[in-house]
XYZ file of C-alpha atoms in Angstrom:
560
model
C -46.604 18.683 54.379
C -43.016 18.946 53.226
C -41.167 19.725 56.476
C -39.462 16.305 56.592
C -38.266 15.952 52.995
C -35.449 18.525 52.856
C -32.022 17.487 51.574
C -30.120 19.568 54.134
C -32.299 20.989 56.880
C -36.084 20.990 57.282
C -38.299 23.847 56.236
C -39.078 26.552 58.758
C -42.552 27.280 60.067
C -45.098 28.829 57.721
C -45.842 32.521 58.336
C -48.660 33.107 55.887
C -51.456 35.514 56.886
C -54.118 32.949 56.007
C -54.668 29.284 55.476
C -54.675 29.496 51.649
C -51.437 31.540 51.741
C -49.780 28.878 53.861
C -51.193 26.190 51.591
C -49.742 27.990 48.559
C -46.343 28.268 50.267
C -46.424 24.583 51.209
C -47.281 23.711 47.594
C -44.238 25.646 46.344
C -42.042 23.913 48.914
C -43.320 20.574 47.653
C -42.300 21.574 44.108
C -38.792 22.390 45.302
C -38.517 19.109 47.230
C -39.644 17.121 44.208
C -37.129 18.924 41.977
C -34.358 18.480 44.572
C -33.671 22.208 44.818
C -32.740 24.333 47.800
C -33.561 27.952 48.512
C -30.064 28.857 47.350
C -30.602 27.013 44.064
C -33.948 28.719 43.514
C -32.545 32.175 44.237
C -29.700 31.559 41.794
C -32.051 30.335 39.036
C -34.444 33.293 39.157
C -34.170 35.699 36.231
C -35.480 39.262 35.684
C -37.794 37.875 32.982
C -39.719 35.991 35.674
C -41.036 39.189 37.304
C -43.155 41.999 35.949
C -40.986 44.721 37.485
C -37.790 43.070 36.165
C -36.192 42.846 39.628
C -35.027 39.556 41.119
C -35.887 39.355 44.839
C -33.157 38.815 47.384
C -32.576 35.454 49.006
C -34.224 36.579 52.248
C -37.294 37.711 50.293
C -37.404 34.336 48.551
C -37.314 32.588 51.946
C -40.123 34.815 53.264
C -42.346 34.119 50.265
C -41.705 30.391 50.562
C -42.887 30.751 54.168
C -46.191 32.297 52.989
C -45.500 35.993 53.564
C -46.647 38.475 50.901
C -47.730 35.949 48.241
C -47.359 37.037 44.602
C -48.475 35.273 41.478
C -45.389 36.107 39.420
C -43.263 34.482 42.147
C -45.445 31.340 41.922
C -44.907 31.302 38.138
C -41.160 31.721 38.608
C -40.990 28.774 41.040
C -43.027 26.631 38.643
C -40.730 27.576 35.746
C -37.582 26.660 37.714
C -38.987 23.368 39.055
C -40.436 22.142 35.736
C -38.623 20.315 32.967
C -40.791 21.471 30.074
C -43.771 23.652 29.229
C -46.286 20.871 29.846
C -45.059 20.271 33.390
C -44.987 24.017 34.050
C -48.608 24.392 32.906
C -49.606 21.483 35.126
C -47.968 23.089 38.163
C -49.649 26.425 37.461
C -53.037 24.736 37.035
C -52.459 23.097 40.396
C -51.608 26.405 42.067
C -54.220 28.669 40.425
C -57.213 27.557 42.591
C -55.138 28.077 45.728
C -54.140 31.534 44.500
C -57.794 32.451 43.907
C -58.578 31.448 47.498
C -55.650 33.576 48.710
C -57.080 36.610 46.946
C -60.616 35.969 48.141
C -59.418 35.450 51.714
C -57.517 38.721 51.634
C -60.604 40.572 50.434
C -62.851 39.012 53.049
C -60.367 39.580 55.870
C -59.621 43.194 55.127
C -63.101 44.042 53.860
C -61.705 46.184 51.117
C -62.735 46.521 47.495
C -59.386 45.354 46.237
C -57.652 48.179 44.513
C -55.279 47.165 41.783
C -51.588 47.379 42.520
C -48.822 48.525 40.302
C -48.826 45.201 38.450
C -51.649 44.640 35.945
C -53.823 41.629 36.630
C -53.038 41.528 40.445
C -55.988 43.132 42.262
C -55.676 44.500 45.782
C -51.832 44.974 45.840
C -49.888 47.485 47.812
C -46.884 49.228 46.334
C -44.672 46.556 47.938
C -46.475 43.824 45.937
C -48.663 42.319 48.692
C -52.338 41.538 48.633
C -54.308 44.274 50.386
C -57.247 46.663 50.262
C -57.973 50.364 49.960
C -55.490 53.229 50.461
C -55.975 56.656 51.969
C -55.264 60.078 50.490
C -51.633 59.997 51.699
C -50.984 56.527 50.271
C -51.395 54.669 53.610
C -53.799 51.732 53.979
C -57.064 52.636 55.689
C -59.454 50.362 57.552
C -63.090 50.421 56.583
C -65.879 47.878 56.847
C -66.882 45.996 53.770
C -70.259 47.770 53.548
C -68.598 51.189 53.905
C -66.179 50.396 51.114
C -68.963 49.140 48.913
C -71.184 52.172 49.457
C -68.358 54.666 49.594
C -69.661 56.265 52.880
C -69.808 55.785 56.610
C -71.997 53.271 58.388
C -74.365 56.038 59.459
C -74.800 57.337 55.899
C -78.391 56.597 54.914
C -77.529 56.887 51.233
C -75.350 53.795 51.226
C -76.476 50.886 49.124
C -77.880 47.755 50.566
C -76.092 44.439 50.121
C -76.534 43.204 46.605
C -76.792 46.707 45.170
C -74.759 48.460 42.451
C -71.562 48.322 44.532
C -71.616 44.533 44.538
C -72.155 44.526 40.816
C -69.198 46.872 40.343
C -67.068 44.670 42.605
C -67.943 41.554 40.667
C -67.273 43.343 37.375
C -63.895 44.493 38.708
C -63.055 40.961 39.820
C -64.051 39.617 36.415
C -61.883 42.185 34.688
C -59.014 41.319 37.023
C -59.401 37.615 36.268
C -59.530 38.336 32.541
C -56.392 40.478 32.809
C -54.718 37.692 34.792
C -55.552 35.193 32.076
C -54.257 37.578 29.417
C -51.055 38.032 31.391
C -50.655 34.258 31.683
C -51.119 33.922 27.951
C -48.553 36.641 27.302
C -46.099 34.934 29.654
C -46.575 31.592 27.937
C -46.081 33.307 24.589
C -42.832 34.850 25.847
C -41.633 31.434 27.050
C -42.513 29.976 23.648
C -40.603 32.760 21.924
C -37.579 32.177 24.162
C -37.719 28.467 23.339
C -37.898 29.298 19.638
C -34.913 31.610 19.963
C -32.937 28.844 21.696
C -33.853 26.399 18.942
C -32.757 28.897 16.291
C -29.433 29.417 18.065
C -28.956 25.655 18.124
C -29.693 25.504 14.389
C -27.134 28.251 13.798
C -24.533 26.288 15.753
C -25.280 23.194 13.672
C -24.938 25.209 10.467
C -21.603 26.590 11.649
C -20.471 23.051 12.494
C -21.516 21.911 9.020
C -19.484 24.743 7.565
C -16.464 23.457 9.473
C -17.180 19.941 8.187
C -17.290 21.316 4.638
C -13.849 22.791 5.285
C -12.652 19.351 6.398
C -14.082 17.822 3.214
C -12.266 20.467 1.176
C -9.007 19.531 2.879
C -9.719 15.861 2.167
C -10.266 16.724 -1.495
C -6.942 18.569 -1.552
C -5.176 15.543 -0.061
C -6.863 13.256 -2.587
C -5.756 15.577 -5.388
C -2.169 15.516 -4.139
C -2.304 11.718 -3.897
C -3.631 11.596 -7.455
C -0.714 13.745 -8.590
C 1.736 11.418 -6.849
C 0.072 8.414 -8.496
C 0.345 10.123 -11.860
C 4.045 10.719 -11.239
C 4.469 7.032 -10.342
C 2.612 6.041 -13.495
C 4.941 8.203 -15.572
C 7.946 6.616 -13.846
C 6.603 3.126 -14.496
C 5.952 3.980 -18.143
C 9.537 5.183 -18.536
C 10.815 2.048 -16.821
C 8.612 -0.042 -19.110
C 10.071 1.583 -22.216
C 13.595 1.145 -20.891
C 13.012 -2.506 -20.010
C 11.450 -3.235 -23.390
C 14.434 -1.683 -25.124
C 16.740 -3.754 -22.928
C 14.741 -6.885 -23.681
C 14.855 -6.248 -27.422
C 18.596 -5.701 -27.216
C 19.038 -8.938 -25.290
C 16.950 -10.863 -27.790
C 18.932 -9.464 -30.705
C 22.139 -10.372 -28.929
C 20.850 -13.861 -28.173
C 20.246 -14.434 -31.891
C 23.899 -13.766 -32.616
C 25.105 -16.127 -29.885
C 24.698 -16.691 -26.143
C 27.012 -14.851 -23.842
C 27.355 -14.448 -20.120
C 26.560 -10.752 -20.445
C 23.260 -11.336 -22.290
C 21.737 -14.187 -20.363
C 20.706 -11.971 -17.498
C 21.071 -14.859 -15.071
C 22.868 -14.504 -11.782
C 26.474 -15.655 -11.650
C 27.223 -18.437 -9.197
C 30.173 -17.636 -6.959
C 30.378 -21.028 -5.254
C 30.761 -24.584 -6.399
C 33.662 -24.629 -8.821
C 34.006 -22.645 -11.998
C 31.829 -19.581 -12.450
C 28.825 -20.256 -14.665
C 25.440 -18.746 -15.395
C 21.949 -20.156 -15.219
C 19.977 -20.691 -18.426
C 18.212 -17.607 -19.791
C 14.838 -18.715 -18.491
C 16.353 -19.030 -14.972
C 14.592 -22.388 -14.472
C 16.862 -25.169 -13.213
C 14.533 -27.934 -14.416
C 14.138 -26.415 -17.948
C 10.374 -26.876 -17.941
C 8.526 -25.558 -21.017
C 6.836 -22.191 -20.748
C 3.251 -22.255 -19.587
C 0.882 -19.312 -19.402
C 0.584 -17.730 -15.980
C -2.465 -18.729 -14.029
C -2.597 -22.335 -15.252
C -3.992 -24.589 -12.477
C -1.199 -26.178 -10.528
C 1.406 -23.755 -11.878
C 3.662 -22.235 -9.243
C 6.229 -19.998 -10.926
C 8.852 -19.260 -8.315
C 11.647 -17.871 -10.511
C 11.921 -14.669 -12.529
C 10.412 -14.716 -16.073
C 12.459 -15.721 -19.148
C 13.832 -12.265 -19.994
C 14.816 -11.721 -16.331
C 13.713 -8.050 -16.452
C 12.765 -6.204 -13.242
C 9.400 -5.029 -14.572
C 8.389 -8.549 -15.586
C 9.343 -9.833 -12.130
C 7.168 -7.147 -10.541
C 4.303 -8.104 -12.863
C 4.720 -11.742 -11.904
C 4.503 -10.800 -8.223
C 1.364 -8.725 -8.857
C -0.252 -11.530 -10.853
C 0.507 -14.007 -8.090
C -1.112 -11.710 -5.537
C -4.102 -11.166 -7.815
C -4.642 -14.923 -8.236
C -4.351 -15.532 -4.488
C -1.083 -17.464 -4.773
C 0.635 -15.853 -1.794
C 3.000 -18.781 -1.322
C 4.223 -18.493 -4.895
C 4.619 -14.722 -4.520
C 6.688 -15.137 -1.353
C 8.827 -17.800 -3.011
C 9.386 -15.572 -6.054
C 10.379 -12.582 -3.866
C 12.785 -14.794 -1.927
C 14.291 -16.109 -5.158
C 14.826 -12.571 -6.477
C 16.605 -11.507 -3.296
C 18.699 -14.682 -3.093
C 19.754 -15.187 -6.721
C 19.263 -11.863 -8.537
C 22.125 -9.656 -9.637
C 22.687 -6.528 -7.483
C 21.321 -4.122 -10.104
C 18.391 -6.428 -10.780
C 17.525 -6.574 -7.063
C 17.813 -2.800 -6.738
C 15.473 -2.126 -9.683
C 12.928 -4.709 -8.526
C 12.808 -3.101 -5.073
C 12.430 0.383 -6.586
C 9.582 -0.770 -8.853
C 7.821 -2.505 -5.967
C 7.929 0.695 -3.933
C 6.668 2.700 -6.912
C 3.856 0.156 -7.380
C 2.936 0.579 -3.671
C 3.924 -2.985 -2.739
C 6.210 -2.339 0.244
C 5.591 -5.789 1.738
C 7.067 -7.558 -1.305
C 9.974 -5.088 -1.386
C 10.752 -5.800 2.269
C 10.529 -9.534 1.606
C 13.090 -9.216 -1.211
C 15.446 -7.226 1.035
C 14.997 -9.720 3.874
C 15.929 -12.530 1.477
C 19.078 -10.580 0.563
C 19.989 -10.345 4.242
C 19.245 -13.924 5.316
C 19.369 -16.294 2.319
C 21.759 -14.690 -0.155
C 25.376 -15.893 -0.008
C 27.239 -13.659 2.407
C 29.927 -12.826 -0.154
C 27.269 -11.311 -2.473
C 25.540 -9.122 0.120
C 28.055 -6.209 -0.078
C 27.392 -5.785 -3.808
C 23.647 -5.369 -3.172
C 24.274 -2.776 -0.448
C 26.610 -0.890 -2.779
C 23.985 -0.930 -5.546
C 21.318 0.366 -3.173
C 23.512 3.233 -1.982
C 24.516 4.162 -5.528
C 20.830 4.264 -6.535
C 20.084 6.690 -3.698
C 18.065 4.250 -1.606
C 19.646 4.310 1.862
C 16.366 3.305 3.497
C 16.436 -0.028 1.653
C 20.032 -0.554 2.747
C 18.982 0.180 6.339
C 16.303 -2.504 6.025
C 18.996 -4.988 4.969
C 21.126 -3.952 7.980
C 18.228 -4.492 10.382
C 17.293 -7.829 8.799
C 20.875 -9.073 9.164
C 21.058 -7.842 12.773
C 17.818 -9.594 13.733
C 18.675 -12.903 12.085
C 18.311 -15.796 14.514
C 21.543 -17.472 13.425
C 24.609 -15.829 14.930
C 26.765 -17.520 12.279
C 24.797 -15.708 9.551
C 25.486 -12.342 11.177
C 29.154 -13.260 11.569
C 29.445 -14.275 7.895
C 27.869 -11.040 6.636
C 30.031 -8.930 8.958
C 33.147 -10.730 7.754
C 32.163 -10.215 4.107
C 31.521 -6.509 4.688
C 34.860 -6.115 6.490
C 36.606 -7.842 3.607
C 34.855 -5.549 1.100
C 35.859 -2.467 3.093
C 32.265 -1.491 4.000
C 33.042 -0.734 7.623
C 30.186 1.771 8.005
C 27.702 -0.966 7.062
C 29.272 -3.173 9.741
C 28.724 -0.453 12.337
C 25.110 -0.065 11.174
C 24.526 -3.807 11.590
C 26.162 -3.865 15.032
C 24.125 -0.847 16.139
C 20.893 -2.462 14.920
C 21.823 -5.699 16.688
C 22.542 -3.863 19.932
C 19.274 -1.966 19.707
C 16.814 -4.453 18.168
C 18.141 -7.990 18.528
C 16.262 -10.210 20.973
C 17.884 -10.381 24.400
C 18.246 -14.148 24.253
C 20.023 -13.954 20.852
C 22.679 -11.448 21.951
C 24.922 -13.845 24.001
C 25.403 -16.348 21.109
C 26.337 -13.487 18.780
C 28.824 -12.076 21.300
C 30.407 -15.521 21.757
C 30.623 -15.999 17.975
C 32.308 -12.632 17.478
C 34.827 -13.324 20.238
C 35.501 -16.857 18.970
C 36.158 -15.475 15.475
C 38.676 -13.004 16.873
C 36.392 -9.999 16.456
C 36.419 -8.777 20.034
C 36.351 -5.181 18.828
C 33.061 -5.821 17.018
C 31.685 -7.459 20.166
C 32.602 -4.370 22.190
C 30.950 -2.159 19.574
C 27.813 -4.296 19.847
C 27.745 -4.028 23.649
C 28.368 -0.284 23.520
C 25.464 0.225 21.132
C 23.253 -1.941 23.370
C 24.142 0.197 26.397
C 23.464 3.482 24.588
C 20.461 2.574 22.435
C 18.412 0.424 24.815
C 16.619 1.613 27.979
C 18.746 1.300 31.096
C 16.447 -1.324 32.631
C 16.612 -3.467 29.498
C 20.380 -3.033 29.270
C 20.784 -4.214 32.874
C 18.599 -7.231 32.096
C 20.826 -7.971 29.088
C 23.897 -7.811 31.328
C 22.312 -10.357 33.667
C 21.499 -12.623 30.695
C 25.099 -12.380 29.498
C 26.347 -13.300 32.960
C 24.011 -16.317 33.132
C 25.088 -17.365 29.602
C 28.706 -17.583 30.725
C 29.998 -14.306 29.276
C 30.788 -12.318 32.439
C 33.370 -10.119 30.728
C 30.773 -8.919 28.233
C 28.332 -8.247 31.087
C 30.953 -6.190 32.936
C 31.747 -4.227 29.785
C 28.037 -3.520 29.221
C 27.596 -2.263 32.798
C 30.705 -0.120 32.437
C 29.227 1.452 29.309
C 26.062 2.223 31.273
C 27.933 4.232 33.912
C 28.830 7.768 32.789
C 32.560 8.332 32.552
C 33.601 10.959 35.101
C 37.141 12.250 34.775
C 38.480 13.173 38.216
C 40.049 16.607 38.497
C 43.015 16.483 40.893
C 43.187 19.322 43.343
C 46.432 21.299 43.071
C 48.735 21.165 46.052
C 50.181 24.170 47.778
C 53.456 23.781 45.879
C 51.679 23.651 42.487
C 49.360 26.640 43.026
C 50.453 29.625 40.897
C 51.123 32.902 42.661
C 48.220 35.379 42.658
C 48.213 38.147 40.083
C 49.178 41.601 41.338
C 46.217 43.882 42.071
C 46.661 47.378 40.597
C 46.432 50.095 43.208
C 45.941 52.963 40.772
C 44.395 53.104 37.332
C 42.509 55.272 34.846
C 38.921 54.908 33.670
C 36.831 57.067 31.332
C 33.430 58.022 32.753
C 30.764 59.601 30.536
C 28.038 61.609 32.218
C 24.868 62.325 30.215
C 22.913 65.478 31.048
C 19.152 64.737 30.797
C 18.372 68.331 29.741
C 17.488 68.779 26.036
C 19.970 69.958 23.451
C 23.304 68.580 22.236
C 26.002 68.554 24.880
C 29.540 67.277 24.803
C 30.267 64.397 27.196
C 32.182 65.150 30.353
C 35.246 63.009 30.665
C 36.871 62.518 34.021
C 39.841 60.802 35.506
C 38.934 58.511 38.340
C 41.002 56.400 40.666
C 40.102 52.739 40.892
C 39.823 53.077 44.649
C 38.834 56.748 44.996
C 36.553 59.581 43.721
C 37.008 61.975 40.829
C 40.228 63.939 41.013
C 40.102 66.043 37.834
C 38.094 66.741 34.675
C 39.408 66.052 31.201
C 38.108 68.175 28.272
C 36.630 66.245 25.320
C 38.851 65.630 22.309
C 38.753 68.184 19.517
C 37.838 67.511 15.939
């Protein structure tokens, strides 16, 4: 029995009219317990397709049938369909319940002693109009009681013409039962076929959803093809730009070679001009201090760390690419650093532009970082000017950030001084803003002390102001504490003052300073226009009204 296996409350008592009916109800309860379903869940899962009349029974009817009252085979099939996971399990449950159902029908026939008229539903013998298992019906549609022999013979017990047991009536009864069983089997087959068709329909709907999803994926692939086409167009534009640069550089190289045949000159060597160490001079044309003979690139043990002999930007970019291709990353980094440290401003600008066009941003950033940290401070302003003139402010911003994040405070101070001397004050503000926003907290106090020691207190205040505005408030307060611990309390106080919003107090006027109130007019004129909602054009009605009273007169509208 299943009375003790309920999830919420135990099952109620069985109310079936017979032992097989109660056994069938208990079997259905066991299905529900095994599936973990309640009566509410079962009632909510029932569908009109489960029943021959297309009507879903109420929850109270479901409870009654689970108690054994008025058993029906379509209800048993519905419970099996809800409690099963697939068709195989459903068939197994129905095979388990079919012998019990046959005993329910046989018990009803034996108890009532009726011939088992067929109900409204095909394949369910002996049903009343309400769907129960029963016997014969009278002329007015009410059930009548008659002994089994009377029903078989069709007469009263005293009728001598009735058939003896085992006569034609029994044969007709058995034939009717056989036909009913055959109809029941046909109905079961039709129901299984309908379930199979529903499953097929669900599978087809799933296939349609997959096809629609594939259509969406094809749209995504089309968009990817469009993006690839646009990228190909951009690459073609870069290739055209590189080809133009190649032709220009070759022409420049040929001109330099022709000029070198006539005689060396500072303007044709292409080497960077030294600004320190005595009289200005230029490096040799091959830009190699040790004057080693030329060797082909890629020779074992060769580490070319300086620009090629003609000192052209395109050749320098090729040298960087060849170094990367041969796995000589150290040589490539050294060459990029040399270009940024020793190259002329225009040379550095063109190398950076070509590296970006060749999709080598890492080498371009390394060249710009070398400009910011290893190039003589007096030569940094010329590079920034060349970058701005070439329309590359993003590269100039990278130089600003690299200078601001330099570990040495003296380096930042030297570059700031050189920019101030060159009149590039906006670049100074960019460096100070980047330092206030991005410089490590531990590196800010040495920079502030260096600026104040060099007499650049205004730049120090700019730096602290940018730090207060550009950093999060929590980080800015931590920076103020670090400044205080580093022995710069004035800078910490200035930073905290920049954090607090400036509120200008508004003094309240005294009684002597309050202006006299304006006179309030006691009488005035106002034009009031009344609109008549009735159709047709009408002239507006103008009236004269007191500011503190009602209408006093009407004014006719102006003429013309």
